mmCIF file of C-alpha atoms in Angstrom:
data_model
loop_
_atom_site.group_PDB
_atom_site.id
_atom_site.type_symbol
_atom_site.label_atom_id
_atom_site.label_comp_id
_atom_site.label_asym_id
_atom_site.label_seq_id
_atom_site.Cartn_x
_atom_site.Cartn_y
_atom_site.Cartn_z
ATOM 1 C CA UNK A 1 11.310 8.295 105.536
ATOM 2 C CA UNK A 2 13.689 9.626 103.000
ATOM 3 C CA UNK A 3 10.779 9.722 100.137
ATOM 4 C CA UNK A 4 8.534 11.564 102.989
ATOM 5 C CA UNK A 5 11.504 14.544 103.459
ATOM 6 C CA UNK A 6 11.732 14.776 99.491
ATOM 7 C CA UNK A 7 8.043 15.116 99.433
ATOM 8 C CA UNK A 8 7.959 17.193 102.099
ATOM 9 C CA UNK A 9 10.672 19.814 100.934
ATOM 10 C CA UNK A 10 8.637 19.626 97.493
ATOM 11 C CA UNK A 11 5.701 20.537 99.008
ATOM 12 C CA UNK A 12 6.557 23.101 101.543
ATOM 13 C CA UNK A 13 7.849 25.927 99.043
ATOM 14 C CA UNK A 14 3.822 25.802 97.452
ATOM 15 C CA UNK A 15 1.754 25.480 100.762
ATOM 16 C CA UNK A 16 0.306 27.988 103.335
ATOM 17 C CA UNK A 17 0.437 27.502 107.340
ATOM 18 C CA UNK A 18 -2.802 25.446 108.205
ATOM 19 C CA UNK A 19 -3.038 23.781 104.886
ATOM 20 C CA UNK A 20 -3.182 19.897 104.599
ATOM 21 C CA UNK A 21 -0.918 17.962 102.141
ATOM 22 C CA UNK A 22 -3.922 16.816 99.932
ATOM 23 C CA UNK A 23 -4.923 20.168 99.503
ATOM 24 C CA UNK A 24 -1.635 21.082 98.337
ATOM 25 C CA UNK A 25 -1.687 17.931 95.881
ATOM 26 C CA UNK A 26 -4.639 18.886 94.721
ATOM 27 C CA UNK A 27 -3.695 22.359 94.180
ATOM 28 C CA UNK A 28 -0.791 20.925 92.235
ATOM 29 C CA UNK A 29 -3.324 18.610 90.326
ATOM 30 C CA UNK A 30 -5.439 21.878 89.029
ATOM 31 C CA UNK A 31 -2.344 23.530 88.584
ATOM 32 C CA UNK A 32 -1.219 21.225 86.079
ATOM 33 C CA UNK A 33 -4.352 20.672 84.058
ATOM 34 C CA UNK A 34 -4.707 24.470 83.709
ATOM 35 C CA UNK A 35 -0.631 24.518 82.214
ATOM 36 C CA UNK A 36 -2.199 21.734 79.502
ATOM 37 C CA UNK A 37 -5.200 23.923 78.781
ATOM 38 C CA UNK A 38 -3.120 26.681 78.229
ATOM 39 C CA UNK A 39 -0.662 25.165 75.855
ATOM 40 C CA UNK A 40 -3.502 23.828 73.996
ATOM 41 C CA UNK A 41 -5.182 26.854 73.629
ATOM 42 C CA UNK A 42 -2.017 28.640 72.264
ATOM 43 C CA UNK A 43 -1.593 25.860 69.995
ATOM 44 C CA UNK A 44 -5.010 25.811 68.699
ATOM 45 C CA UNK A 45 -5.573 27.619 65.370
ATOM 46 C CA UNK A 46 -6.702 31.257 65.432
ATOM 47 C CA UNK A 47 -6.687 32.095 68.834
ATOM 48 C CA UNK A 48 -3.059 33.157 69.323
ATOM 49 C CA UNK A 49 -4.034 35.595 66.030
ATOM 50 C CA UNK A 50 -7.602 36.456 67.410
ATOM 51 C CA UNK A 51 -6.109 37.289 71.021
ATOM 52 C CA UNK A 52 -2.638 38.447 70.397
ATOM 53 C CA UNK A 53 -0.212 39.705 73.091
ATOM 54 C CA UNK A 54 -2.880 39.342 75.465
ATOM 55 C CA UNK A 55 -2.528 35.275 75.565
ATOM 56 C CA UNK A 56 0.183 35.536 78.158
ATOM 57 C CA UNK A 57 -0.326 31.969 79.372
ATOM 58 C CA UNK A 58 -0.649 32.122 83.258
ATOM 59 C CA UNK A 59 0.169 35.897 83.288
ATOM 60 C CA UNK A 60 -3.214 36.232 80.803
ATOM 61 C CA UNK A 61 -5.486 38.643 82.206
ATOM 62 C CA UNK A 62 -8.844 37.043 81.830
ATOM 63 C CA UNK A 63 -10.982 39.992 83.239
ATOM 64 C CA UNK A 64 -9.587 42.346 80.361
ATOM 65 C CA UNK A 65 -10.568 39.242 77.546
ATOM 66 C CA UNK A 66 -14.167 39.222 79.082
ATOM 67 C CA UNK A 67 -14.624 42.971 78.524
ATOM 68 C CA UNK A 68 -13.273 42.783 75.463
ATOM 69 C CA UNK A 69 -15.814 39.934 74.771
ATOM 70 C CA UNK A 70 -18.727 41.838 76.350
ATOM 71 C CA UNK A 71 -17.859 44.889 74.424
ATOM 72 C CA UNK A 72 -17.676 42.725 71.076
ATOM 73 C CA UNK A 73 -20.599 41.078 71.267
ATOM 74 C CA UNK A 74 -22.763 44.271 72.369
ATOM 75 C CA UNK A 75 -20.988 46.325 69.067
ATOM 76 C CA UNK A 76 -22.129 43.128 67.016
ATOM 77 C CA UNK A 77 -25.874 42.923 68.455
ATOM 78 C CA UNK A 78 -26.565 46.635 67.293
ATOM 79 C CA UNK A 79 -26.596 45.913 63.774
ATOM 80 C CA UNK A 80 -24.587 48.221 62.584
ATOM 81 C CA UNK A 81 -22.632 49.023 58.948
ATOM 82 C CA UNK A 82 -20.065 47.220 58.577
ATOM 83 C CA UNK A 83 -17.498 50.464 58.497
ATOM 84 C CA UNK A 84 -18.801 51.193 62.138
ATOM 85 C CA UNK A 85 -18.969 48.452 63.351
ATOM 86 C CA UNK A 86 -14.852 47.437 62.907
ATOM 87 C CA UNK A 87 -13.883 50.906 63.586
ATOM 88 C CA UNK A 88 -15.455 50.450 67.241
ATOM 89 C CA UNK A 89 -14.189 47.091 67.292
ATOM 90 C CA UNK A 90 -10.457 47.763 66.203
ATOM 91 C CA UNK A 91 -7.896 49.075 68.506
ATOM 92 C CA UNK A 92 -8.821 52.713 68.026
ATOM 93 C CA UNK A 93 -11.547 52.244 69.359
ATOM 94 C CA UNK A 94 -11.534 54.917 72.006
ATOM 95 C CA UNK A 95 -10.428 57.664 69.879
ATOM 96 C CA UNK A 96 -13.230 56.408 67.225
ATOM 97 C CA UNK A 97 -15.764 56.302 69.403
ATOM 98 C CA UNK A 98 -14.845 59.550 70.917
ATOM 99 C CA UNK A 99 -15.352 61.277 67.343
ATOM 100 C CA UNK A 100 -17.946 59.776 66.643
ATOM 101 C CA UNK A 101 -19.661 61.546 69.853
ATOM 102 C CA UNK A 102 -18.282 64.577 68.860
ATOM 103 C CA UNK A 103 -19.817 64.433 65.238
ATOM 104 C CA UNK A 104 -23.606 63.156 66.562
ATOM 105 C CA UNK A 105 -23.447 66.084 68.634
ATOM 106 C CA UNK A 106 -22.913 68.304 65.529
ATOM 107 C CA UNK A 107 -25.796 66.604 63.956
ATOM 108 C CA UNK A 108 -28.021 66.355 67.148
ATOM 109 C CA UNK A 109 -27.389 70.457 67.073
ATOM 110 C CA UNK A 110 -28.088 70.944 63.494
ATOM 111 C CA UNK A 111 -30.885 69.004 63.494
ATOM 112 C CA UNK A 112 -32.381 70.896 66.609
ATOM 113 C CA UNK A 113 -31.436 74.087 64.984
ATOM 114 C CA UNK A 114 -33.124 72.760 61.728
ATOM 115 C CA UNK A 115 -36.261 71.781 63.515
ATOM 116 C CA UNK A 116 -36.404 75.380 64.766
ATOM 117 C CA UNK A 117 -36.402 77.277 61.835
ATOM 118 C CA UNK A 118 -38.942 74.779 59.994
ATOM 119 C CA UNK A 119 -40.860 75.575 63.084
ATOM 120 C CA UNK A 120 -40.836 79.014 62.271
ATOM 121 C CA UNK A 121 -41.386 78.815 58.738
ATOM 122 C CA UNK A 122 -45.193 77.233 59.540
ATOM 123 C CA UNK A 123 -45.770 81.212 61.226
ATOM 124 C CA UNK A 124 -45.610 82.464 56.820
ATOM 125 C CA UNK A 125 -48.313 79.519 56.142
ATOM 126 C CA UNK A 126 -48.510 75.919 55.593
ATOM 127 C CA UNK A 127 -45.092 73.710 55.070
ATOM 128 C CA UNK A 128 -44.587 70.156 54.166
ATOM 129 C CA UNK A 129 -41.564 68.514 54.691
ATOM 130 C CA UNK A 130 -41.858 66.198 52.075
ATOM 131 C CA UNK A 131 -43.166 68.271 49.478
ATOM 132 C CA UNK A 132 -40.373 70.859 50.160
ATOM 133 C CA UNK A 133 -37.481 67.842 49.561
ATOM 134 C CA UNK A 134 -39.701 65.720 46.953
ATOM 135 C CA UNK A 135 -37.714 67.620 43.852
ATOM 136 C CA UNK A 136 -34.552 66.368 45.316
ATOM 137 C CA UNK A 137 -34.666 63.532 47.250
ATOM 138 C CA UNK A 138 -33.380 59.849 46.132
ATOM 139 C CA UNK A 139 -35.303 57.321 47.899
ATOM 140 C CA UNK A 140 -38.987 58.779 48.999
ATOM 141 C CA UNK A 141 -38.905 59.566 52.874
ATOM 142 C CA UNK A 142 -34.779 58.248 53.240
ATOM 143 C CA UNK A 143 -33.913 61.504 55.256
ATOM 144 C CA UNK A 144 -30.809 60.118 57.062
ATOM 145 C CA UNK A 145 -27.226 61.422 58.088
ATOM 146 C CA UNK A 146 -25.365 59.530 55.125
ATOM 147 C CA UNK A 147 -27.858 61.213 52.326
ATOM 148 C CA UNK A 148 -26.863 65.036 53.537
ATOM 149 C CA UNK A 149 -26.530 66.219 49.527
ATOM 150 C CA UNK A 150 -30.050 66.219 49.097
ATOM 151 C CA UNK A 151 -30.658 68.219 51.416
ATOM 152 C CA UNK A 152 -27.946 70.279 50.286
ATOM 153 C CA UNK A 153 -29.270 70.309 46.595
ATOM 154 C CA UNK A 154 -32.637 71.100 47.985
ATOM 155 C CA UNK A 155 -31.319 74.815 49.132
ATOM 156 C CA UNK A 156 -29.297 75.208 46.398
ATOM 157 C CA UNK A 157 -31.888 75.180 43.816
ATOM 158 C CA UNK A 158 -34.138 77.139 46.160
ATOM 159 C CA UNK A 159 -31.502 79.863 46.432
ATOM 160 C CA UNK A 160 -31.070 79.352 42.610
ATOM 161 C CA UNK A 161 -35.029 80.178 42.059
ATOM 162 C CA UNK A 162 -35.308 83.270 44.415
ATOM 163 C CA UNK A 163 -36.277 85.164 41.658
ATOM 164 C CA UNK A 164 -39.516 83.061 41.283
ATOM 165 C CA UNK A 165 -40.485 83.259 45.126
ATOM 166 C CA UNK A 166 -42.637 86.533 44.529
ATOM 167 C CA UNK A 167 -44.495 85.291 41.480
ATOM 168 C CA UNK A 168 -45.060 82.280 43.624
ATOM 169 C CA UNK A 169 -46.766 83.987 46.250
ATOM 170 C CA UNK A 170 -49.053 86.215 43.889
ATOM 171 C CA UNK A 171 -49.939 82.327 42.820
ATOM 172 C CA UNK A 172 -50.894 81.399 45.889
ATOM 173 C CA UNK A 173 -52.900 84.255 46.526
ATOM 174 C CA UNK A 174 -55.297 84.238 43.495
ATOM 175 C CA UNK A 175 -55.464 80.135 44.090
ATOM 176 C CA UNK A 176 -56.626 80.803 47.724
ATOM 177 C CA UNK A 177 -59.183 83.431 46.027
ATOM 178 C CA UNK A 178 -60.384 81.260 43.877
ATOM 179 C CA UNK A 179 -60.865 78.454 45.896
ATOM 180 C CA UNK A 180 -62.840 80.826 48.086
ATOM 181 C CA UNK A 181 -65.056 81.840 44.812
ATOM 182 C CA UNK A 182 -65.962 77.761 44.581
ATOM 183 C CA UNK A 183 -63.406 77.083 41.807
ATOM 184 C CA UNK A 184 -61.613 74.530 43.333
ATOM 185 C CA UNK A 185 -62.322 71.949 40.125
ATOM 186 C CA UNK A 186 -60.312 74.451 37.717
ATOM 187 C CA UNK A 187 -57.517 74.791 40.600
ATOM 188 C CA UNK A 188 -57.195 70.716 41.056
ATOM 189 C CA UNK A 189 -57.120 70.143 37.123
ATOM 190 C CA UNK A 190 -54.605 73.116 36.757
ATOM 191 C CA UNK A 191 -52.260 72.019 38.871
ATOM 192 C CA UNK A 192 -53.173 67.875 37.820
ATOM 193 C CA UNK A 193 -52.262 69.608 34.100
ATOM 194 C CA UNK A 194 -55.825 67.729 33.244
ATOM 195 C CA UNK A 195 -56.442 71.198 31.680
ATOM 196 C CA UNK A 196 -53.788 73.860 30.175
ATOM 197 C CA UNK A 197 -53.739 76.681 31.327
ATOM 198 C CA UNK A 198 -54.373 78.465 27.781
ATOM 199 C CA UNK A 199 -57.712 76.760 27.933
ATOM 200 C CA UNK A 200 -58.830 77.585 31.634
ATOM 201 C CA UNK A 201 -60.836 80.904 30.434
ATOM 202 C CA UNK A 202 -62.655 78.784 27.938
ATOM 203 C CA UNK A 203 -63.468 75.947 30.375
ATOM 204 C CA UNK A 204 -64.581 78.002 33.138
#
């Protein structure tokens, strides 16, 4: 009887009204196994440095660690460069990601604004895109964000060789003539340098 009232006084502090003893022992049971798991896992080797101040033992708020997880592993699926990829993954991540938005925007604009007056440069004649940046750009057809200089070279030596855009045009203008008199063979081997121009008069 006496080992029934110290049992009973144990239990009674960790039960609910309408709950039987064995629940409560095997409450207790669970309780105890998840204590172990917990002390093993703080003991274990890199997870007390990978999870930090939020391993709080039974205090640990597992719904925060599972969107931390979830947010992880969707950063690490996009393939990303390594610089990117930790800055969205470190603890500034908010205020990263939130510049990052801010500077795509930028670019989304400029590139809109860019397509526009490329647009508008097709009402003067014909315009290529990659013949325009071939003087100047690295890697054939690597347009991207992290490459903006050659781009930026591009207009500089354009705006260094306004001189030459009237000339230019005169070219254009007796090559169009020409190729409407049939001499599109001394055009094609001009501009191939398959004949100099010195010697053009004497070929045709």
């Amino acid at each position: 009887a006496t080992q029934a009232e110290q049992a009973l006084r144990a239990l009674l502090p960790r039960a609910r009204p309408g709950v039987s003893a064995q629940q409560v022992l095997d409450a207790l049971g669970e309780e105890a196994q998840a204590h172990t798991a917990l002390t093993v896992l703080a003991h274990t080797e890199g997870v007390a440095h990978v999870l930090g101040t939020h391993l709080a033992g039974r205090d640990t708020h597992i719904d925060t660690l599972q969107t931390l997880h979830a947010w992880g592993r969707a950063v690490c699926a996009l393939g990303l460069p390594a610089p990117l990829r930790q800055a969205l993954l470190s603890e500034q991540a908010p205020e990263q990601l939130a510049c990052a938005q801010r500077l795509y925007d930028a670019i989304d604009q400029g590139c809109h604004q860019a397509q526009q007056v490329l647009h508008s440069l097709h009402t003067y004649g014909r315009f290529s895109w990659d013949e325009w940046q071939h003087s100047t750009r690295a890697p054939a057809g690597a347009d991207t964000p992290d490459r903006p200089g050659d781009l930026r070279d591009r207009l500089a030596l354009a705006l260094d060789a306004a001189d030459s855009v009237l000339p230019w045009s005169k070219y254009l203008l007796a090559r169009q003539h020409a190729e409407q008199l049939g001499l599109q063979d001394f055009v094609e081997a001009l501009e191939q340098r398959r004949l100099p121009a010195t010697e053009l008069a004497t070929a045709f």
